[in-house]
Short mmCIF file of C-alpha atoms in Angstrom, two decimals:
data_model
loop_
_atom_site.label_atom_id
_atom_site.label_comp_id
_atom_site.label_asym_id
_atom_site.label_seq_id
_atom_site.Cartn_x
_atom_site.Cartn_y
_atom_site.Cartn_z
CA UNK A 24 142.57 -113.65 -127.17
CA UNK A 25 141.45 -111.62 -124.17
CA UNK A 26 143.41 -112.20 -120.94
CA UNK A 27 140.36 -113.39 -119.00
CA UNK A 28 139.64 -116.08 -121.59
CA UNK A 29 143.27 -117.12 -121.70
CA UNK A 30 143.30 -117.68 -117.94
CA UNK A 31 140.09 -119.69 -118.00
CA UNK A 32 141.62 -122.01 -120.59
CA UNK A 33 144.94 -122.30 -118.76
CA UNK A 34 144.03 -125.62 -117.14
CA UNK A 35 143.59 -127.21 -120.59
CA UNK A 36 146.23 -125.55 -122.76
CA UNK A 37 149.65 -124.36 -121.54
CA UNK A 38 149.65 -120.59 -121.89
CA UNK A 39 152.70 -118.69 -123.08
CA UNK A 40 154.05 -116.15 -120.64
CA UNK A 41 152.72 -112.67 -121.23
CA UNK A 42 155.20 -109.85 -121.73
CA UNK A 43 155.28 -106.92 -119.33
CA UNK A 44 153.69 -104.74 -122.00
CA UNK A 45 150.70 -107.09 -122.13
CA UNK A 46 150.26 -106.66 -118.38
CA UNK A 47 150.54 -102.91 -118.86
CA UNK A 48 147.60 -103.15 -121.26
CA UNK A 49 145.66 -105.26 -118.76
CA UNK A 50 146.44 -102.71 -116.05
CA UNK A 51 145.26 -99.91 -118.29
CA UNK A 52 141.95 -101.74 -118.87
CA UNK A 53 141.45 -102.34 -115.15
CA UNK A 54 142.23 -98.70 -114.35
CA UNK A 55 139.82 -97.53 -117.04
CA UNK A 56 137.04 -99.59 -115.52
CA UNK A 57 137.89 -98.47 -111.99
CA UNK A 58 137.89 -94.78 -112.96
CA UNK A 59 134.52 -95.17 -114.71
CA UNK A 60 132.83 -96.22 -111.46
CA UNK A 61 132.21 -93.07 -109.34
CA UNK A 62 132.98 -94.59 -105.96
CA UNK A 63 132.23 -91.42 -104.00
CA UNK A 64 130.94 -92.53 -100.63
CA UNK A 65 128.98 -89.33 -99.96
CA UNK A 66 126.75 -90.04 -102.95
CA UNK A 67 123.44 -91.75 -102.29
CA UNK A 68 124.57 -94.59 -104.56
CA UNK A 69 128.37 -94.75 -104.59
CA UNK A 70 128.20 -97.83 -106.89
CA UNK A 71 131.20 -99.30 -105.10
CA UNK A 72 129.63 -102.73 -105.48
CA UNK A 73 130.14 -102.45 -109.24
CA UNK A 74 133.88 -102.12 -108.69
CA UNK A 75 134.17 -104.88 -106.10
CA UNK A 76 132.22 -107.25 -108.36
CA UNK A 77 134.51 -106.43 -111.27
CA UNK A 78 137.70 -106.94 -109.27
CA UNK A 79 136.32 -110.09 -107.64
CA UNK A 80 135.70 -111.50 -111.08
CA UNK A 81 139.28 -110.74 -112.10
CA UNK A 82 140.71 -112.57 -109.10
CA UNK A 83 138.38 -115.54 -109.52
CA UNK A 84 139.20 -115.88 -113.22
CA UNK A 85 142.87 -116.07 -112.24
CA UNK A 86 142.18 -118.83 -109.73
CA UNK A 87 142.28 -116.74 -106.54
CA UNK A 88 138.91 -117.57 -105.05
CA UNK A 89 139.13 -116.98 -101.29
CA UNK A 90 137.29 -113.65 -101.36
CA UNK A 91 135.07 -112.10 -98.71
CA UNK A 92 132.90 -109.01 -99.31
CA UNK A 93 132.16 -107.10 -96.09
CA UNK A 94 129.27 -104.59 -96.26
CA UNK A 95 129.40 -101.72 -93.75
CA UNK A 96 127.82 -98.27 -93.53
CA UNK A 97 126.74 -97.55 -97.13
CA UNK A 98 129.79 -99.16 -98.69
CA UNK A 99 131.82 -102.37 -98.58
CA UNK A 100 135.30 -103.80 -98.29
CA UNK A 101 136.86 -106.71 -100.14
CA UNK A 102 139.30 -109.14 -98.51
CA UNK A 103 141.19 -111.50 -100.82
CA UNK A 104 143.50 -114.29 -99.65
CA UNK A 105 145.98 -116.15 -101.85
CA UNK A 106 147.11 -119.05 -99.63
CA UNK A 107 150.71 -120.19 -99.47
CA UNK A 108 151.65 -123.14 -101.64
CA UNK A 109 152.05 -125.86 -99.03
CA UNK A 110 152.89 -125.04 -95.44
CA UNK A 111 153.43 -121.32 -94.94
CA UNK A 112 157.04 -120.33 -94.19
CA UNK A 113 156.00 -117.08 -92.47
CA UNK A 114 152.97 -115.07 -91.40
CA UNK A 115 150.96 -113.42 -94.18
CA UNK A 116 151.64 -110.12 -95.87
CA UNK A 117 148.70 -107.69 -96.00
CA UNK A 118 148.30 -105.40 -99.03
CA UNK A 119 146.29 -102.23 -98.42
CA UNK A 120 144.34 -99.99 -100.77
CA UNK A 121 141.02 -98.15 -100.97
CA UNK A 122 138.46 -98.08 -103.75
CA UNK A 123 136.68 -94.84 -102.85
CA UNK A 124 137.61 -91.41 -104.18
CA UNK A 125 136.90 -87.78 -103.37
CA UNK A 126 134.02 -86.20 -105.27
CA UNK A 127 134.83 -84.52 -108.59
CA UNK A 128 132.34 -82.21 -110.31
CA UNK A 129 132.07 -82.45 -114.06
CA UNK A 130 131.77 -78.68 -114.46
CA UNK A 131 135.10 -78.13 -112.71
CA UNK A 132 137.10 -80.19 -115.20
CA UNK A 133 137.92 -79.22 -118.82
CA UNK A 134 135.54 -80.56 -121.43
CA UNK A 135 137.92 -83.30 -122.57
CA UNK A 136 138.57 -84.48 -119.02
CA UNK A 137 135.44 -86.07 -117.60
CA UNK A 138 136.68 -86.95 -114.08
CA UNK A 139 135.07 -90.39 -114.27
CA UNK A 140 136.42 -91.30 -117.68
CA UNK A 141 140.05 -92.26 -118.24
CA UNK A 142 141.55 -89.82 -120.74
CA UNK A 143 145.05 -90.00 -122.26
CA UNK A 144 146.72 -86.75 -123.20
CA UNK A 145 150.38 -85.71 -123.67
CA UNK A 146 151.82 -88.72 -121.87
CA UNK A 147 149.37 -88.57 -118.96
CA UNK A 148 146.31 -90.47 -117.83
CA UNK A 149 143.61 -88.17 -116.42
CA UNK A 150 140.73 -89.13 -114.14
CA UNK A 151 139.58 -89.13 -110.53
CA UNK A 152 141.65 -91.77 -108.76
CA UNK A 153 144.59 -91.90 -111.16
CA UNK A 154 146.85 -90.97 -108.24
CA UNK A 155 144.58 -91.39 -105.19
CA UNK A 156 144.37 -94.27 -105.48
CA UNK A 157 142.82 -96.45 -108.13
CA UNK A 158 146.28 -96.68 -109.66
CA UNK A 159 147.34 -98.46 -106.46
CA UNK A 160 144.50 -100.99 -106.35
CA UNK A 161 145.15 -101.64 -110.03
CA UNK A 162 148.84 -102.29 -109.39
CA UNK A 163 148.11 -104.73 -106.55
CA UNK A 164 145.48 -106.54 -108.62
CA UNK A 165 147.67 -106.85 -111.70
CA UNK A 166 150.64 -108.02 -109.62
CA UNK A 167 148.63 -110.93 -108.22
CA UNK A 168 147.06 -111.82 -111.56
CA UNK A 169 150.47 -111.79 -113.21
CA UNK A 170 152.15 -113.84 -110.51
CA UNK A 171 149.33 -116.39 -110.63
CA UNK A 172 149.60 -116.65 -114.41
CA UNK A 173 153.35 -117.13 -114.14
CA UNK A 174 152.91 -120.08 -111.82
CA UNK A 175 154.32 -118.27 -108.80
CA UNK A 176 154.01 -120.26 -105.57
CA UNK A 177 153.86 -117.96 -102.53
CA UNK A 178 155.64 -119.17 -99.41
CA UNK A 179 153.26 -117.21 -97.22
CA UNK A 180 149.63 -116.12 -97.55
CA UNK A 181 149.09 -112.88 -99.43
CA UNK A 182 146.04 -110.95 -98.18
CA UNK A 183 144.50 -108.00 -99.98
CA UNK A 184 142.25 -105.46 -98.24
CA UNK A 185 140.45 -102.92 -100.41
CA UNK A 186 138.22 -100.60 -98.34
CA UNK A 187 135.40 -98.30 -99.40
CA UNK A 188 135.62 -95.24 -97.14
CA UNK A 189 139.24 -94.22 -96.58
CA UNK A 190 138.41 -90.72 -97.80
CA UNK A 191 135.48 -90.39 -95.42
CA UNK A 192 136.30 -91.77 -92.01
CA UNK A 193 138.21 -95.02 -92.52
CA UNK A 194 135.68 -97.21 -90.75
CA UNK A 195 136.47 -100.12 -93.07
CA UNK A 196 140.13 -100.17 -92.09
CA UNK A 197 139.20 -99.78 -88.42
CA UNK A 198 136.92 -102.82 -88.64
CA UNK A 199 139.50 -104.79 -90.60
CA UNK A 200 142.15 -104.08 -87.97
CA UNK A 201 139.87 -105.13 -85.10
CA UNK A 202 136.59 -107.01 -85.64
CA UNK A 203 137.70 -108.63 -88.90
CA UNK A 204 141.25 -109.26 -87.72
CA UNK A 205 141.08 -113.04 -88.27
CA UNK A 206 140.76 -112.28 -91.97
CA UNK A 207 143.51 -109.66 -92.12
CA UNK A 208 146.10 -110.63 -89.49
CA UNK A 209 149.59 -110.43 -90.94
CA UNK A 210 153.23 -109.96 -90.03
CA UNK A 211 153.19 -106.55 -91.68
CA UNK A 212 151.30 -104.57 -94.30
CA UNK A 213 152.35 -102.97 -97.57
CA UNK A 214 150.32 -99.86 -98.31
CA UNK A 215 149.75 -98.68 -101.90
CA UNK A 216 148.40 -95.36 -100.59
CA UNK A 217 151.80 -94.05 -99.52
CA UNK A 218 155.37 -93.91 -100.71
CA UNK A 219 156.41 -93.05 -104.25
CA UNK A 220 158.82 -90.67 -105.93
CA UNK A 221 159.10 -87.15 -107.28
CA UNK A 222 161.00 -85.24 -109.94
CA UNK A 223 161.30 -81.53 -110.53
CA UNK A 224 160.24 -80.02 -113.86
CA UNK A 225 163.83 -80.01 -115.09
CA UNK A 226 164.13 -83.74 -114.46
CA UNK A 227 166.04 -83.45 -111.19
CA UNK A 228 165.19 -86.53 -109.09
CA UNK A 229 164.10 -85.95 -105.50
CA UNK A 230 164.11 -89.65 -104.63
CA UNK A 231 161.48 -92.14 -103.52
CA UNK A 232 159.86 -92.17 -100.11
CA UNK A 233 159.28 -95.33 -98.10
CA UNK A 234 156.54 -94.37 -95.68
CA UNK A 235 157.09 -95.70 -92.16
CA UNK A 236 154.86 -93.33 -90.20
CA UNK A 237 152.03 -90.88 -90.61
CA UNK A 238 150.53 -88.09 -88.65
CA UNK A 239 147.54 -88.78 -86.46
CA UNK A 240 144.26 -87.46 -87.86
CA UNK A 241 142.14 -85.55 -85.35
CA UNK A 242 139.45 -82.91 -85.82
CA UNK A 243 138.21 -80.45 -83.20
CA UNK A 244 135.32 -78.03 -83.08
CA UNK A 245 135.72 -74.41 -82.01
CA UNK A 246 132.35 -73.30 -80.61
CA UNK A 247 131.23 -69.88 -79.41
CA UNK A 248 127.80 -69.45 -77.79
CA UNK A 249 125.84 -66.26 -77.19
CA UNK A 250 122.34 -65.24 -75.97
CA UNK A 251 121.70 -63.68 -79.38
CA UNK A 252 118.80 -61.31 -80.00
CA UNK A 253 117.29 -59.17 -82.75
CA UNK A 254 119.65 -58.17 -85.55
CA UNK A 255 118.38 -54.56 -85.35
CA UNK A 256 119.98 -54.24 -81.90
CA UNK A 257 123.55 -55.60 -82.18
CA UNK A 258 125.27 -56.66 -78.97
CA UNK A 259 128.86 -55.69 -78.12
CA UNK A 260 129.67 -59.41 -78.20
CA UNK A 261 128.87 -61.52 -81.25
CA UNK A 262 129.46 -65.25 -81.62
CA UNK A 263 130.57 -65.00 -85.26
CA UNK A 264 133.03 -62.17 -84.55
CA UNK A 265 134.44 -64.01 -81.56
CA UNK A 266 134.88 -67.16 -83.59
CA UNK A 267 136.56 -65.16 -86.36
CA UNK A 268 139.02 -63.73 -83.81
CA UNK A 269 139.76 -67.24 -82.55
CA UNK A 270 140.42 -68.46 -86.08
CA UNK A 271 142.86 -65.60 -86.68
CA UNK A 272 144.71 -66.74 -83.57
CA UNK A 273 144.77 -70.27 -84.97
CA UNK A 274 146.11 -68.94 -88.26
CA UNK A 275 149.19 -67.50 -86.58
CA UNK A 276 149.70 -70.23 -83.97
CA UNK A 277 152.70 -72.48 -84.50
CA UNK A 278 153.24 -75.79 -82.74
CA UNK A 279 156.73 -76.62 -81.56
CA UNK A 280 158.76 -78.34 -84.30
CA UNK A 281 160.16 -81.78 -83.53
CA UNK A 282 162.20 -84.51 -85.18
CA UNK A 283 161.57 -88.23 -84.88
CA UNK A 284 163.45 -91.22 -86.27
CA UNK A 285 161.63 -91.11 -89.60
CA UNK A 286 161.79 -87.35 -90.17
CA UNK A 287 165.42 -87.15 -89.07
CA UNK A 288 166.31 -89.77 -91.69
CA UNK A 289 164.17 -87.93 -94.24
CA UNK A 290 165.72 -84.51 -93.70
CA UNK A 291 169.21 -86.00 -93.53
CA UNK A 292 168.67 -87.38 -97.02
CA UNK A 293 166.97 -84.22 -98.31
CA UNK A 294 169.80 -82.05 -96.95
CA UNK A 295 172.19 -83.81 -99.32
CA UNK A 296 170.06 -82.72 -102.27
CA UNK A 297 169.23 -79.12 -101.37
CA UNK A 298 172.18 -76.79 -101.86
CA UNK A 299 170.45 -73.42 -101.36
CA UNK A 300 168.63 -71.71 -98.51
CA UNK A 301 166.26 -74.63 -97.99
CA UNK A 302 169.16 -77.05 -97.67
CA UNK A 303 170.92 -74.70 -95.25
CA UNK A 304 167.79 -74.62 -93.08
CA UNK A 305 167.61 -78.41 -93.07
CA UNK A 306 171.25 -78.73 -92.06
CA UNK A 307 170.78 -76.14 -89.31
CA UNK A 308 167.76 -77.91 -87.90
CA UNK A 309 169.42 -81.32 -87.98
CA UNK A 310 172.30 -79.89 -85.95
CA UNK A 311 169.98 -78.18 -83.46
CA UNK A 312 166.44 -79.43 -83.08
CA UNK A 313 165.65 -76.32 -81.01
CA UNK A 314 166.44 -74.02 -83.95
CA UNK A 315 162.80 -73.12 -84.56
CA UNK A 316 163.72 -70.45 -87.09
CA UNK A 317 165.31 -73.10 -89.31
CA UNK A 318 162.27 -75.34 -88.88
CA UNK A 319 160.01 -72.42 -89.84
CA UNK A 320 161.99 -71.89 -93.05
CA UNK A 321 161.57 -75.56 -93.92
CA UNK A 322 157.88 -75.53 -93.09
CA UNK A 323 157.32 -72.50 -95.33
CA UNK A 324 158.49 -74.41 -98.40
CA UNK A 325 155.49 -75.85 -100.31
CA UNK A 326 157.24 -79.19 -100.85
CA UNK A 327 157.97 -79.64 -97.13
CA UNK A 328 154.90 -78.18 -95.43
CA UNK A 329 153.60 -80.42 -92.66
CA UNK A 330 156.89 -82.21 -92.12
CA UNK A 331 158.29 -80.34 -89.13
CA UNK A 332 155.42 -80.16 -86.64
CA UNK A 333 151.77 -80.71 -85.85
CA UNK A 334 149.55 -78.59 -88.07
CA UNK A 335 145.91 -77.57 -87.53
CA UNK A 336 143.72 -75.72 -90.02
CA UNK A 337 140.10 -74.56 -90.18
CA UNK A 338 138.14 -76.54 -92.75
CA UNK A 339 134.41 -75.89 -92.14
CA UNK A 340 132.10 -73.20 -90.73
CA UNK A 341 128.63 -73.21 -89.19
CA UNK A 342 126.79 -70.35 -87.51
CA UNK A 343 123.62 -68.38 -86.99
CA UNK A 344 120.03 -69.46 -87.46
CA UNK A 345 118.25 -66.56 -89.21
CA UNK A 346 119.13 -63.51 -91.31
CA UNK A 347 117.40 -61.18 -88.86
CA UNK A 348 118.73 -62.71 -85.63
CA UNK A 349 122.05 -62.33 -83.83
CA UNK A 350 123.95 -65.62 -83.86
CA UNK A 351 123.49 -67.76 -80.79
CA UNK A 352 126.18 -70.15 -81.96
CA UNK A 353 129.14 -70.09 -84.33
CA UNK A 354 131.30 -73.13 -84.92
CA UNK A 355 134.33 -74.09 -86.96
CA UNK A 356 135.81 -77.48 -87.66
CA UNK A 357 139.57 -77.54 -87.24
CA UNK A 358 141.43 -80.49 -88.70
CA UNK A 359 144.77 -81.41 -87.13
CA UNK A 360 147.54 -83.70 -88.36
CA UNK A 361 149.49 -84.54 -85.23
CA UNK A 362 153.06 -85.78 -85.03
CA UNK A 363 153.38 -89.42 -83.93
CA UNK A 364 153.74 -89.75 -80.17
CA UNK A 365 151.85 -86.56 -79.27
CA UNK A 366 148.51 -87.23 -77.50
CA UNK A 367 145.45 -85.57 -78.98
CA UNK A 368 144.56 -84.18 -75.55
CA UNK A 369 147.81 -82.22 -75.49
CA UNK A 370 146.98 -80.63 -78.84
CA UNK A 371 143.48 -79.84 -77.58
CA UNK A 372 144.93 -78.14 -74.50
CA UNK A 373 147.34 -76.08 -76.60
CA UNK A 374 144.56 -74.99 -78.94
CA UNK A 375 142.36 -74.02 -76.00
CA UNK A 376 145.15 -71.91 -74.53
CA UNK A 377 145.74 -70.25 -77.91
CA UNK A 378 142.13 -69.18 -78.52
CA UNK A 379 141.10 -68.39 -74.94
CA UNK A 380 138.37 -69.42 -72.54
CA UNK A 381 135.52 -67.89 -74.57
CA UNK A 382 135.85 -70.59 -77.21
CA UNK A 383 135.04 -74.22 -76.44
CA UNK A 384 137.55 -76.60 -78.08
CA UNK A 385 136.28 -80.19 -78.28
CA UNK A 386 137.34 -83.30 -80.24
CA UNK A 387 134.93 -84.67 -82.82
CA UNK A 388 135.87 -88.36 -82.97
CA UNK A 389 138.33 -90.49 -81.05
CA UNK A 390 141.86 -90.34 -82.38
CA UNK A 391 143.93 -93.35 -83.41
CA UNK A 392 147.60 -93.02 -82.44
CA UNK A 393 149.86 -94.28 -85.21
CA UNK A 394 153.36 -95.15 -83.95
CA UNK A 395 156.18 -95.29 -86.48
CA UNK A 396 156.99 -98.69 -87.95
CA UNK A 397 160.56 -99.99 -87.61
CA UNK A 398 162.55 -100.19 -90.84
CA UNK A 399 162.51 -103.88 -91.79
CA UNK A 400 165.62 -104.80 -93.80
CA UNK A 401 163.68 -107.17 -96.08
CA UNK A 402 161.06 -104.55 -96.96
CA UNK A 403 163.67 -101.81 -97.42
CA UNK A 404 165.75 -104.06 -99.70
CA UNK A 405 162.79 -105.22 -101.79
CA UNK A 406 161.58 -101.65 -102.24
CA UNK A 407 165.05 -100.29 -102.95
CA UNK A 408 165.94 -103.02 -105.44
CA UNK A 409 162.68 -102.60 -107.32
CA UNK A 410 162.92 -98.80 -107.54
CA UNK A 411 166.58 -98.82 -108.55
CA UNK A 412 165.93 -101.38 -111.26
CA UNK A 413 164.02 -98.57 -113.00
CA UNK A 414 165.78 -95.53 -111.54
CA UNK A 415 169.41 -96.50 -110.85
CA UNK A 416 170.97 -94.74 -107.89
CA UNK A 417 167.69 -93.26 -106.68
CA UNK A 418 167.68 -91.97 -103.13
CA UNK A 419 165.35 -94.03 -100.92
CA UNK A 420 164.09 -91.85 -98.08
CA UNK A 421 162.11 -92.87 -94.97
CA UNK A 422 158.96 -90.79 -94.99
CA UNK A 423 156.28 -89.54 -92.62
CA UNK A 424 152.99 -88.80 -94.37
CA UNK A 425 151.33 -85.51 -93.49
CA UNK A 426 147.97 -87.04 -94.33
CA UNK A 427 146.31 -90.17 -92.99
CA UNK A 428 145.77 -93.55 -94.66
CA UNK A 429 144.10 -96.84 -93.78
CA UNK A 430 147.48 -97.92 -92.47
CA UNK A 431 147.09 -95.91 -89.27
CA UNK A 432 144.45 -98.31 -87.91
CA UNK A 433 146.79 -101.28 -88.27
CA UNK A 434 149.77 -99.39 -86.82
CA UNK A 435 147.57 -98.54 -83.84
CA UNK A 436 147.20 -102.28 -83.13
CA UNK A 437 150.94 -102.93 -83.40
CA UNK A 438 151.12 -104.18 -86.99
CA UNK A 439 153.97 -102.50 -88.91
CA UNK A 440 152.82 -100.79 -92.11
CA UNK A 441 155.00 -99.60 -94.98
CA UNK A 442 153.98 -97.24 -97.76
CA UNK A 443 155.80 -98.73 -100.73
CA UNK A 444 154.07 -97.46 -103.85
CA UNK A 445 156.34 -97.08 -106.84
CA UNK A 446 154.60 -94.31 -108.76
CA UNK A 447 156.30 -90.97 -109.28
CA UNK A 448 155.10 -87.52 -110.28
CA UNK A 449 156.55 -84.21 -111.42
CA UNK A 450 156.15 -81.62 -108.69
CA UNK A 451 154.43 -79.30 -108.22
CA UNK A 452 152.51 -79.77 -111.51
CA UNK A 453 151.23 -83.27 -110.79
CA UNK A 454 150.22 -82.73 -107.17
CA UNK A 455 146.51 -82.90 -107.96
CA UNK A 456 145.08 -85.57 -105.67
CA UNK A 457 141.60 -84.46 -104.48
CA UNK A 458 141.81 -81.59 -106.97
CA UNK A 459 140.96 -80.74 -110.55
CA UNK A 460 142.55 -82.58 -113.48
CA UNK A 461 144.04 -85.37 -111.37
CA UNK A 462 146.57 -87.24 -113.48
CA UNK A 463 149.49 -89.67 -113.55
CA UNK A 464 152.33 -90.02 -116.08
CA UNK A 465 151.72 -93.14 -118.19
CA UNK A 466 155.34 -94.20 -117.70
CA UNK A 467 154.91 -93.92 -113.95
CA UNK A 468 151.72 -95.99 -114.02
CA UNK A 469 153.34 -98.78 -116.03
CA UNK A 470 156.44 -98.81 -113.86
CA UNK A 471 154.31 -99.20 -110.76
CA UNK A 472 152.62 -102.28 -112.20
CA UNK A 473 156.03 -103.93 -112.61
CA UNK A 474 157.21 -102.60 -109.25
CA UNK A 475 154.49 -104.36 -107.23
CA UNK A 476 155.09 -107.59 -109.14
CA UNK A 477 158.81 -107.50 -108.38
CA UNK A 478 158.38 -106.59 -104.72
CA UNK A 479 155.90 -109.38 -104.04
CA UNK A 480 158.10 -111.87 -105.86
CA UNK A 481 160.85 -111.15 -103.33
CA UNK A 482 158.81 -110.74 -100.19
CA UNK A 483 156.36 -113.63 -100.69
CA UNK A 484 158.60 -116.01 -102.62
#
């Protein structure tokens, strides 16, 4: 009997408890459906409504019926509330995830790996969103369906927010943290888009990160203007050349490294694992935060890049208006990931000083400061217990994300947010989010389904 039918009949016939493996199969089916819907917001028809309707039906079949669909821009968000059984003993918990994914072109993936079709091969599940982050929305969904089927009675409301544009602006999370706050207000949030573990190819465990902070996302434009003219009579000054010179200065510019509470805890833990030159650099930097050479050595390692300082990189170019005309304007987009606590205007001023007065440095959109969340003992314990039930003795490391998530909008309003996903990957081979052949180990996917169930049992029970 299919799970959906079993749940519909539950009111009439007592249903036997499903084994974890049955919920793994249900999770696999939900992930397969989610992957098959190309929820790419930049497309004219992202079809995100197909996914929200599917997930809404899953929740409703389980008896969780307080569901609000919020259209915005060309997408939508879904807010689900499972009320406490009786009078709530505490404020709600908010569970965060996003349904949209980055575009994937069929011609870029091997023939057997259609990016929008779940494919199993050699112990992996392939498809766009397997790691970022349809695995996460699947884990949250299955956890609630499973708890409901088991007769779990939450002592506080559990709220789910699935947005539709995290990869392209995050307007849904911004609205949910402000205008829709009555629907999402909670004591704290658990984010499925951060956290998780890593192993080296030889099986060496690197531990699991509990994300308590993330860098602030801020883009700037570098613009050079020029009178231009006919291409047959080149000027000594050229907007494209001047912009190119500015970008070379950006390439070599290094922001001052700095430690904060989260990164100090992270590198303290990592220093116990690394015995070679990388470990020596970590230990040096922890002893002397002004040892920029040690910080540079850490930053140069591909597994640690972005962890020691603010980083800015050119991501887009625009310039010229005709093949036979000198450029009157050349512009680059520079994306920055700024350490918590550093104002965007300070980064803008440093960039302006680095490239010189001939280049106009201007912010694109307003930034959203994202202060670090304090380590809550109950969240740390629930996460630690769940991870160590599957990976005994694993190192649990506070983590600052180099990238941005929907969590930053809630942190900006004062709500603590914790990245507590339980998936793990083998690095560097499985670091494929936003890239070709995105994949997740099947064992990791199944463990994460159980992980979210166990965490919510402790935190909401």
